mmCIF file of C-alpha atoms in Angstrom:
data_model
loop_
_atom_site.group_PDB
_atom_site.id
_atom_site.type_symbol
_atom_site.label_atom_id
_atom_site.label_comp_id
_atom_site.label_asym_id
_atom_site.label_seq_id
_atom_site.Cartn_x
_atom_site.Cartn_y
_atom_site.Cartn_z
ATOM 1 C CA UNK A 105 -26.828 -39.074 25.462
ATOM 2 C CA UNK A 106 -25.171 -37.569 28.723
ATOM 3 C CA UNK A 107 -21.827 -39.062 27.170
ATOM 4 C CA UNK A 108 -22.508 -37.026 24.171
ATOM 5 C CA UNK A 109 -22.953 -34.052 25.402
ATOM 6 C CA UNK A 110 -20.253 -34.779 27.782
ATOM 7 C CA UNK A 111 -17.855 -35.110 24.578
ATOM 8 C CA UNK A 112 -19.710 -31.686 22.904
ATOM 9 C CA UNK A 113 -18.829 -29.476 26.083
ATOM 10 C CA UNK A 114 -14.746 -30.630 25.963
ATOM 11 C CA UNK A 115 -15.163 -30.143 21.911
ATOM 12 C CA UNK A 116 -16.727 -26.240 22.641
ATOM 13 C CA UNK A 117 -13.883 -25.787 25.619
ATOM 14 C CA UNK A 118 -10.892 -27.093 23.431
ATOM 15 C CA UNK A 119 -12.402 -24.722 20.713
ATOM 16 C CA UNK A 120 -12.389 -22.022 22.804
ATOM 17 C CA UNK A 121 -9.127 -22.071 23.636
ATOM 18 C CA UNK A 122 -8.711 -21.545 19.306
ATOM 19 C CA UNK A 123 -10.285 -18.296 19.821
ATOM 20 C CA UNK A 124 -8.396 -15.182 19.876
ATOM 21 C CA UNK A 125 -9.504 -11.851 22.100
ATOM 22 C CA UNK A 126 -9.089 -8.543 22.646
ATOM 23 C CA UNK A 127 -10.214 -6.239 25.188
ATOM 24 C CA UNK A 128 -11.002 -2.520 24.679
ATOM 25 C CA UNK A 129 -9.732 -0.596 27.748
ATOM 26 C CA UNK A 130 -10.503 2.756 28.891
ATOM 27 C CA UNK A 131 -6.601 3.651 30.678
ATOM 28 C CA UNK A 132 -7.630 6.689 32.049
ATOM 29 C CA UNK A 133 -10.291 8.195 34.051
ATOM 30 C CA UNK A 134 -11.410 11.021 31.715
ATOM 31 C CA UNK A 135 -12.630 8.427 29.072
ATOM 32 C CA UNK A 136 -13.935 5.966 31.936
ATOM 33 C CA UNK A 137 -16.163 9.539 32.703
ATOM 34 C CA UNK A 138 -17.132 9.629 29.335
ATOM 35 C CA UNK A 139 -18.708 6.460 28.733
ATOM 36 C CA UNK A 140 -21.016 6.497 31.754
ATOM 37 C CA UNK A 141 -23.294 8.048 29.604
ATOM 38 C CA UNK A 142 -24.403 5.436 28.747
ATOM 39 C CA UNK A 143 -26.901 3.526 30.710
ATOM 40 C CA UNK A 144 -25.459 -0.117 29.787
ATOM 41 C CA UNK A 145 -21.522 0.677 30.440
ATOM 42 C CA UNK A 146 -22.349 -0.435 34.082
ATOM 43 C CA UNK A 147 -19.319 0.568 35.554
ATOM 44 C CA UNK A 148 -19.207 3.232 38.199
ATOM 45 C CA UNK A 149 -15.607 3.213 39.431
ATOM 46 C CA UNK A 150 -12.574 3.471 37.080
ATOM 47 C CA UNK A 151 -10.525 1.745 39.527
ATOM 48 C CA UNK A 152 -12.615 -1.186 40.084
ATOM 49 C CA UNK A 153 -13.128 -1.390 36.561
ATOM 50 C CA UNK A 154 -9.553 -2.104 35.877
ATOM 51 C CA UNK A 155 -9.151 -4.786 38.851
ATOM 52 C CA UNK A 156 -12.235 -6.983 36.810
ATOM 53 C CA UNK A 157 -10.130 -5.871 33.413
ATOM 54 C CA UNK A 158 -6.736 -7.777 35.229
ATOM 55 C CA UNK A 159 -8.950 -10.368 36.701
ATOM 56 C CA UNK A 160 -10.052 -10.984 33.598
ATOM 57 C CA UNK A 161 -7.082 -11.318 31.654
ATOM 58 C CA UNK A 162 -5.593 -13.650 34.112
ATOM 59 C CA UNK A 163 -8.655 -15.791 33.596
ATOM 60 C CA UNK A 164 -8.272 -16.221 29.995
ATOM 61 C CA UNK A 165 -4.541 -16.699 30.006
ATOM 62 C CA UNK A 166 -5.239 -19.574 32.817
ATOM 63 C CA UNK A 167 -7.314 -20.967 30.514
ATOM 64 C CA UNK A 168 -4.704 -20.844 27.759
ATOM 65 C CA UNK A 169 -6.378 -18.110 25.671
ATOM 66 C CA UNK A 170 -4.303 -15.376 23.713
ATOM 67 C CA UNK A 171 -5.509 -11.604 24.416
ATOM 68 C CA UNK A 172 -4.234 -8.556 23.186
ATOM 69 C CA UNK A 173 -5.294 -5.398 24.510
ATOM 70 C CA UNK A 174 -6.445 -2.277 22.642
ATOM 71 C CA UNK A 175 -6.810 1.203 23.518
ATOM 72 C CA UNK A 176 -10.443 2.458 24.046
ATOM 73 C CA UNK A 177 -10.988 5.744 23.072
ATOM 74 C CA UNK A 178 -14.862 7.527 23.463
ATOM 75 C CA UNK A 179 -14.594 10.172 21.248
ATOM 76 C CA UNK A 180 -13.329 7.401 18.414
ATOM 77 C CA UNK A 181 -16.221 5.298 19.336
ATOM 78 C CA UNK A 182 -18.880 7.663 18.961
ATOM 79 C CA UNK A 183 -17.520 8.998 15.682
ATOM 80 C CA UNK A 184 -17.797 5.555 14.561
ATOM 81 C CA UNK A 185 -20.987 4.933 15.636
ATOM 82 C CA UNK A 186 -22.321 8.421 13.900
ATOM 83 C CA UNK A 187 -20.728 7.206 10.737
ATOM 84 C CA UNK A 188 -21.980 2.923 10.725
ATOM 85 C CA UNK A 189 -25.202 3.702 12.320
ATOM 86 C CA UNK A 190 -24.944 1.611 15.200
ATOM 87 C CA UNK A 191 -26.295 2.311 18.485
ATOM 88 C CA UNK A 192 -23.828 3.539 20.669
ATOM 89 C CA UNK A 193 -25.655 2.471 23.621
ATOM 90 C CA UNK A 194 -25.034 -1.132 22.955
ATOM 91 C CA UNK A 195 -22.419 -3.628 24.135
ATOM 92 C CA UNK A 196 -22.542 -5.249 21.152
ATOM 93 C CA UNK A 197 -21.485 -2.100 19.128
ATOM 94 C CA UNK A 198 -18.751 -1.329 21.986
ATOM 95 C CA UNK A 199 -17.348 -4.759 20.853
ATOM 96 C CA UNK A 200 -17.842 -4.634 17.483
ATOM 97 C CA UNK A 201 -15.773 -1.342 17.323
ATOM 98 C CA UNK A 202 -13.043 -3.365 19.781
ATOM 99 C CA UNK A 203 -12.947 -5.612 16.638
ATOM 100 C CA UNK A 204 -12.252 -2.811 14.098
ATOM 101 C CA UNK A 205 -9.487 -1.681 17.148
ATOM 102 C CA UNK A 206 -7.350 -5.626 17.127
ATOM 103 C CA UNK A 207 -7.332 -4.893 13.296
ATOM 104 C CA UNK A 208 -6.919 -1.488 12.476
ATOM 105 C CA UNK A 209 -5.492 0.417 16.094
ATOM 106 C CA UNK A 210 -2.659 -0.144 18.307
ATOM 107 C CA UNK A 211 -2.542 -3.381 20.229
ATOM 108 C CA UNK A 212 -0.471 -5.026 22.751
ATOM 109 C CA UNK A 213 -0.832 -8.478 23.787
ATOM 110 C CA UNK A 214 -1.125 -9.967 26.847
ATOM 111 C CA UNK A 215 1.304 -12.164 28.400
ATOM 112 C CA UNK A 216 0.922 -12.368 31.726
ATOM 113 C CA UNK A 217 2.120 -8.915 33.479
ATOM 114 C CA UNK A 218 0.499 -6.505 35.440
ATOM 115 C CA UNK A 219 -1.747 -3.579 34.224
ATOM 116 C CA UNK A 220 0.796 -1.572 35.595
ATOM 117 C CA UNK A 221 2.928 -2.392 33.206
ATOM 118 C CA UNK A 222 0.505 -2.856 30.424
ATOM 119 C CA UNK A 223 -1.447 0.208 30.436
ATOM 120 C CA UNK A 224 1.954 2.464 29.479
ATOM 121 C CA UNK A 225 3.051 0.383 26.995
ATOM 122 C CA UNK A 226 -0.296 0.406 25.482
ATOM 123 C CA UNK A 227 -0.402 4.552 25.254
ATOM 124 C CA UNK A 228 3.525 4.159 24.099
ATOM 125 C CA UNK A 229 1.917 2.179 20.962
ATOM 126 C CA UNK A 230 -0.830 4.659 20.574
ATOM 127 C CA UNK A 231 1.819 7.067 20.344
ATOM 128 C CA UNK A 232 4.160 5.290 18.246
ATOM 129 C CA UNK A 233 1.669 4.798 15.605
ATOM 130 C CA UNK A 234 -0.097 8.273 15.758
ATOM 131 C CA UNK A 235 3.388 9.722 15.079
ATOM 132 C CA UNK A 236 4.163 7.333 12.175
ATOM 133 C CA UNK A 237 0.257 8.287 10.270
ATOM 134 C CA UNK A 238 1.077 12.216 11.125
ATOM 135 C CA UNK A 239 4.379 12.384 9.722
ATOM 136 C CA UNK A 240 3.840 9.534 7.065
ATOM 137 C CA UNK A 241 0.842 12.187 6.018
ATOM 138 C CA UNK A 242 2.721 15.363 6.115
ATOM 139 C CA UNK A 243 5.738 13.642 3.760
ATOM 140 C CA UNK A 244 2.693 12.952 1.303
ATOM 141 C CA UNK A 245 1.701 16.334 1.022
ATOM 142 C CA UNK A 246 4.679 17.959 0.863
ATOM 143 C CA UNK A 247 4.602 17.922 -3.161
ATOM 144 C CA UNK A 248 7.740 18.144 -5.585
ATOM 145 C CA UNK A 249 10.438 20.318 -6.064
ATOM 146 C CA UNK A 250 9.948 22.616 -8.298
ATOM 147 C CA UNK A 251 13.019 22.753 -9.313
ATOM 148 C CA UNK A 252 14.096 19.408 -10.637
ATOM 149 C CA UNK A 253 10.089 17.068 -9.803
ATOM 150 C CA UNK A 254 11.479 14.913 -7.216
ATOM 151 C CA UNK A 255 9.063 13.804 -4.471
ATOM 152 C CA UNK A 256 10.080 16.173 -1.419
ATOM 153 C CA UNK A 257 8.612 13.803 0.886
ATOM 154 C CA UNK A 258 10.086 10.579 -0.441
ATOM 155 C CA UNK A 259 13.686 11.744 -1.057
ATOM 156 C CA UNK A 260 13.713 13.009 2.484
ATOM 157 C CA UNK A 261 12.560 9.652 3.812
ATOM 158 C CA UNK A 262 15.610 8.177 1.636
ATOM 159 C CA UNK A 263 17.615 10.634 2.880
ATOM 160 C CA UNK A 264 16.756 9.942 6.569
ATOM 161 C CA UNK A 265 17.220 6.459 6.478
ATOM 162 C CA UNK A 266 20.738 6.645 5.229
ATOM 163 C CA UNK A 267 21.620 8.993 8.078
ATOM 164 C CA UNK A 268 20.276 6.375 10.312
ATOM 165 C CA UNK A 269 22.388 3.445 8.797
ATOM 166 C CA UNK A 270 25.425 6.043 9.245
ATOM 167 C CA UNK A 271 24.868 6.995 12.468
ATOM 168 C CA UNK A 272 24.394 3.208 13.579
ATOM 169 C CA UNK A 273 27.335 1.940 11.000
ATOM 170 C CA UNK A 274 29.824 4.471 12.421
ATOM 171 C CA UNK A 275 28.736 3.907 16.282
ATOM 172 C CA UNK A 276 30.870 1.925 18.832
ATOM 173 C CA UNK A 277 29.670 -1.567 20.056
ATOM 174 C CA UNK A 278 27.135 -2.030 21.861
ATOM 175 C CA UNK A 279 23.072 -1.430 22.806
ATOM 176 C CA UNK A 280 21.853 1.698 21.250
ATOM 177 C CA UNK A 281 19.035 3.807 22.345
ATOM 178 C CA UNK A 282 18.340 6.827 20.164
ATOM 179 C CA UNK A 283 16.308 9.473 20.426
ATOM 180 C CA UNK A 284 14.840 12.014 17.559
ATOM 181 C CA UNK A 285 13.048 15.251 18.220
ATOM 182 C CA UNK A 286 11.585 17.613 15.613
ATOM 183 C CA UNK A 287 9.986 20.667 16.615
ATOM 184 C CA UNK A 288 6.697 20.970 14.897
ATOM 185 C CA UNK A 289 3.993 23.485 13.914
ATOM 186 C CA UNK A 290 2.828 25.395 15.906
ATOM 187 C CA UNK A 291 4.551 24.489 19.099
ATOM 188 C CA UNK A 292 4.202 20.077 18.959
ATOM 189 C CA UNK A 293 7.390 18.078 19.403
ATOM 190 C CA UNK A 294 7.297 14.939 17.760
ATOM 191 C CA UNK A 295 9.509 12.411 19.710
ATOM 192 C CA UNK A 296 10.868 9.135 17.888
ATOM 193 C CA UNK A 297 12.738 6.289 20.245
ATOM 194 C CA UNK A 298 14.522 3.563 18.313
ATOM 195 C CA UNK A 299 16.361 0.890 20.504
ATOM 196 C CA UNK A 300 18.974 -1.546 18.705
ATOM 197 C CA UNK A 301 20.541 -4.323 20.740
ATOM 198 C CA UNK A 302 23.238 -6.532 19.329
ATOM 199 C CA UNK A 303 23.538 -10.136 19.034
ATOM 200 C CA UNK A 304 26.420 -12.099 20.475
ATOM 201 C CA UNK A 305 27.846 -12.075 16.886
ATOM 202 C CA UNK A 306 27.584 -8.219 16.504
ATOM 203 C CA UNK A 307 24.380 -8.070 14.291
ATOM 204 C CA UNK A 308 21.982 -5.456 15.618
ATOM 205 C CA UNK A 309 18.623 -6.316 16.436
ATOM 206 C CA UNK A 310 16.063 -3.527 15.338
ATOM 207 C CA UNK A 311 12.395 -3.343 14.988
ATOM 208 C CA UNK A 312 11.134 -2.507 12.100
ATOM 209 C CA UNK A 313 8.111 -0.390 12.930
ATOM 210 C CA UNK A 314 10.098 1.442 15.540
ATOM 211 C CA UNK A 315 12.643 2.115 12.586
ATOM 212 C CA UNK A 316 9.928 3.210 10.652
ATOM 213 C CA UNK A 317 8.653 5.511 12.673
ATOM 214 C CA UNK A 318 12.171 7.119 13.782
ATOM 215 C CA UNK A 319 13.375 7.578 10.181
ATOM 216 C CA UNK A 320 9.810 9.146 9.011
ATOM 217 C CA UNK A 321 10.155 12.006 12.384
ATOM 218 C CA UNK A 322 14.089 12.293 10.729
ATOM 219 C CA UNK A 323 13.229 12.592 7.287
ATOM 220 C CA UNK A 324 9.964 15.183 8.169
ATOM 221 C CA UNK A 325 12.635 17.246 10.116
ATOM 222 C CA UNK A 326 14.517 17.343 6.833
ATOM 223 C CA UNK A 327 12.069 18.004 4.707
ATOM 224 C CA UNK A 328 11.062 20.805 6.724
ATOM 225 C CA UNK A 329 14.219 22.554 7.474
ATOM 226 C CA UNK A 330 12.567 22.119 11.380
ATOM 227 C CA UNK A 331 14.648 22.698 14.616
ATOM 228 C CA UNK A 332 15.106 19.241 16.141
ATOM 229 C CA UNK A 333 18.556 16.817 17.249
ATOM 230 C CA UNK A 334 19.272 13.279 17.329
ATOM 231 C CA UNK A 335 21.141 11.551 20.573
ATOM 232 C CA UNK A 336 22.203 8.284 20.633
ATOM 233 C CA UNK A 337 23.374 6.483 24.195
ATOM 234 C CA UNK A 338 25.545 3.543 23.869
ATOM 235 C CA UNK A 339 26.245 0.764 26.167
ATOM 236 C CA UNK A 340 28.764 -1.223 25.646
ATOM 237 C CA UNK A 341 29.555 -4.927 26.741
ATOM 238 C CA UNK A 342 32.040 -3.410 29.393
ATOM 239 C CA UNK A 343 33.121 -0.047 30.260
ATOM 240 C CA UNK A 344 31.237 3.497 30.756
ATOM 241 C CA UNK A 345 28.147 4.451 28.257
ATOM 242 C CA UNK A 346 29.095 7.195 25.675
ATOM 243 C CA UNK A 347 26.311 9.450 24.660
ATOM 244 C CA UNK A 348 26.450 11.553 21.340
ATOM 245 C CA UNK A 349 24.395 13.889 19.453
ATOM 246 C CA UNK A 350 23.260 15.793 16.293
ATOM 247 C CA UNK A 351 21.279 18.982 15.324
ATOM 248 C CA UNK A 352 19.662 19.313 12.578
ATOM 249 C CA UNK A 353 20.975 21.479 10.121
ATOM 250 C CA UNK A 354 19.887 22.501 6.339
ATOM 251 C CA UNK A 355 19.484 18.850 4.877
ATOM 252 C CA UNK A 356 21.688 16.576 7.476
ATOM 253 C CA UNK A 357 22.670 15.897 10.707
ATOM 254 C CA UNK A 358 25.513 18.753 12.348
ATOM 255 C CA UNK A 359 27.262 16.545 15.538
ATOM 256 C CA UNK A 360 27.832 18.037 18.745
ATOM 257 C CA UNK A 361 30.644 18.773 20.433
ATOM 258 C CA UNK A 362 31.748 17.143 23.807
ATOM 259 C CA UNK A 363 30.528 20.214 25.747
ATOM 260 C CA UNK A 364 27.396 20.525 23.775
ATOM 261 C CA UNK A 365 26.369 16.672 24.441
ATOM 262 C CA UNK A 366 27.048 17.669 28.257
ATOM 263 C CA UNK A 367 25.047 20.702 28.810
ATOM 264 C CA UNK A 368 21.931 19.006 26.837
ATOM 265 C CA UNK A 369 21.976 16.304 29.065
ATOM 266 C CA UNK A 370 23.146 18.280 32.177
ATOM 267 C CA UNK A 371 20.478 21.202 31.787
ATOM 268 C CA UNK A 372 16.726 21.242 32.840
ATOM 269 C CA UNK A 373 14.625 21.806 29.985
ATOM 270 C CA UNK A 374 11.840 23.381 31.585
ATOM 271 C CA UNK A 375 13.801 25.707 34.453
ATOM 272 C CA UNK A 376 17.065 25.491 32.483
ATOM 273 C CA UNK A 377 18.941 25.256 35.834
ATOM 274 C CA UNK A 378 21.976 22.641 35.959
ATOM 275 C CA UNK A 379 21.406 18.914 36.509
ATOM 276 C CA UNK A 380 24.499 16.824 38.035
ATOM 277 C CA UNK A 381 25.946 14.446 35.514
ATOM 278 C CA UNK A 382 25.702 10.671 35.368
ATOM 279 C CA UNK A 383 28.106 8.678 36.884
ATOM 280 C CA UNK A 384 29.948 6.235 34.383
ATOM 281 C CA UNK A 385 28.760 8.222 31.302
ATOM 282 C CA UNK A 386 31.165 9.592 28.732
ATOM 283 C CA UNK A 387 29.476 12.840 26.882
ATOM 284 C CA UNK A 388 30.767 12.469 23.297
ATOM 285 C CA UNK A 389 31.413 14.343 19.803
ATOM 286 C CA UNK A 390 30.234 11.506 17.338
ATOM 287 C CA UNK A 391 31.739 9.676 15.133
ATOM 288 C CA UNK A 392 32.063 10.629 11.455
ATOM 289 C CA UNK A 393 29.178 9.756 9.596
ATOM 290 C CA UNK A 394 31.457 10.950 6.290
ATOM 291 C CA UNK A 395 28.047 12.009 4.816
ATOM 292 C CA UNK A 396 30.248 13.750 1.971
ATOM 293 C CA UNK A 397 30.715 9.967 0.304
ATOM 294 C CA UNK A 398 26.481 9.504 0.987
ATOM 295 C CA UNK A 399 24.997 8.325 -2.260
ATOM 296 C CA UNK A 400 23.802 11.923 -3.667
ATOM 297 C CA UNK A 401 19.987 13.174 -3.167
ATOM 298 C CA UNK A 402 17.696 15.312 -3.207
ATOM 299 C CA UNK A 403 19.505 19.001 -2.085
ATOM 300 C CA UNK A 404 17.196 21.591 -3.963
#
């Protein structure tokens, strides 16, 4: 018998290690204040709250168990408690919404760093994918043309992402790291960040939900005839990084000159006053895209 349940225990603890987690975590201390309303969130400090969190984590992952973290948010949590009918005041509710977050919100999983580290890159996913449902919902409702019935929103997106294959066909070897802003309505900037490395053989590495999200931010810029640039840094395998840049202008990309590439990287946006220049950075006009020999669009 005590063999038996000898052999059940190792059977539960090799099963266990089967099971995938994820953890909820309130990042900031705003939302930590917010869930102390309720009596069984037992926490009373947000900073001891995330040492058990990391404790935690390094637990599981000692025990060879795969966690990926998700982004609490209280105001989510109540809103879908309201609309299931759950008591909020449960834990069981707080992890059955931690459930709908693995499959529906952003994630990042945990392999071993510090919350530190974590916690950013956890808001930077939050980010990434609140921009891509904002913009991907603006494109829908931006309607046809009236003039000739194409989709506004879709032909922008096609038009966006063959800037983007331009602008990274035409660019010098190299890492890229780009950067999109769009100036929104009424005073929002919606920021895009698409990183491309290269392989030893040349072929460039890109993500595709970064890409994604970068070409949606483009093409709502175009769509929208909004005020908004693209700058792309390159480093190459030897030698001095080159940075170059676009506006946005009518239904493309305009490039900088030299000069302009230096004071937008050279000025304070805030105070405007002067910064001092990088050392071993070239500021750039860009390459050709030769968007005259584009495939034609959409140019109502």
């Amino acid at each position: 018998m005590a063999h038996t349940d000898q052999t059940d225990h190792t059977m539960r603890c090799v099963l266990r290690r089967e099971i995938a987690g994820t953890i909820g975590v309130l990042t900031d201390e705003h939302d930590f204040r917010a869930m102390r309303r309720y009596r069984s969130f037992t926490f009373h400090d947000h900073a001891v709250y995330l040492r058990q969190v990391e404790s935690l984590l390094r637990t599981r992952a000692a025990q060879g168990t795969h966690t990926t973290i998700a982004l609490f948010d209280p105001e989510e949590y109540a809103a879908f408690c309201t609309a299931a009918g759950l008591d909020a005041d449960a834990p069981a509710t707080r992890a059955r919404f931690t459930a709908e977050l693995a499959a529906h919100g952003p994630t990042v999983p945990y392999e071993g760093q510090s919350l530190a580290d974590l916690l950013p890159a956890l808001v930077d996913e939050a980010v990434r994918q609140a921009t891509w449902e904002y913009t991907s919902t603006l494109l829908a409702t931006l309607g046809s043309c009236a003039t000739c019935g194409e989709d506004l929103g879709r032909a922008a997106f096609t038009r966006a992402h063959r800037l983007l294959h331009r602008v990274l066909e035409t660019a010098p070897p190299g890492s890229r790291h780009l950067v999109c802003s769009v100036k929104g309505h009424p005073a929002e900037t919606l920021l895009a960040v698409l990183l491309v490395e290269e392989e030893s053989d040349g072929t460039p590495q890109i993500d595709e939900a970064e890409a994604l999200e970068f070409t949606s931010v483009l093409a709502l810029g175009l769509a929208t005839h909004s005020p908004g640039g693209l700058v792309m840094r390159i480093s190459p395998p030897n030698g001095p990084d080159r940075i170059h840049g676009w506006r946005l202008r009518g239904y493309g990309l305009e490039p900088l000159t030299a000069a302009e590439v230096f004071d937008a990287y050279c000025t304070d946006v805030e105070s405007g006053d002067l910064i001092s220049p990088e050392s071993n950075v070239d500021y750039c006009a860009p390459p050709d895209l030769g968007d005259d020999r584009l495939p034609p669009g959409h140019h109502h």
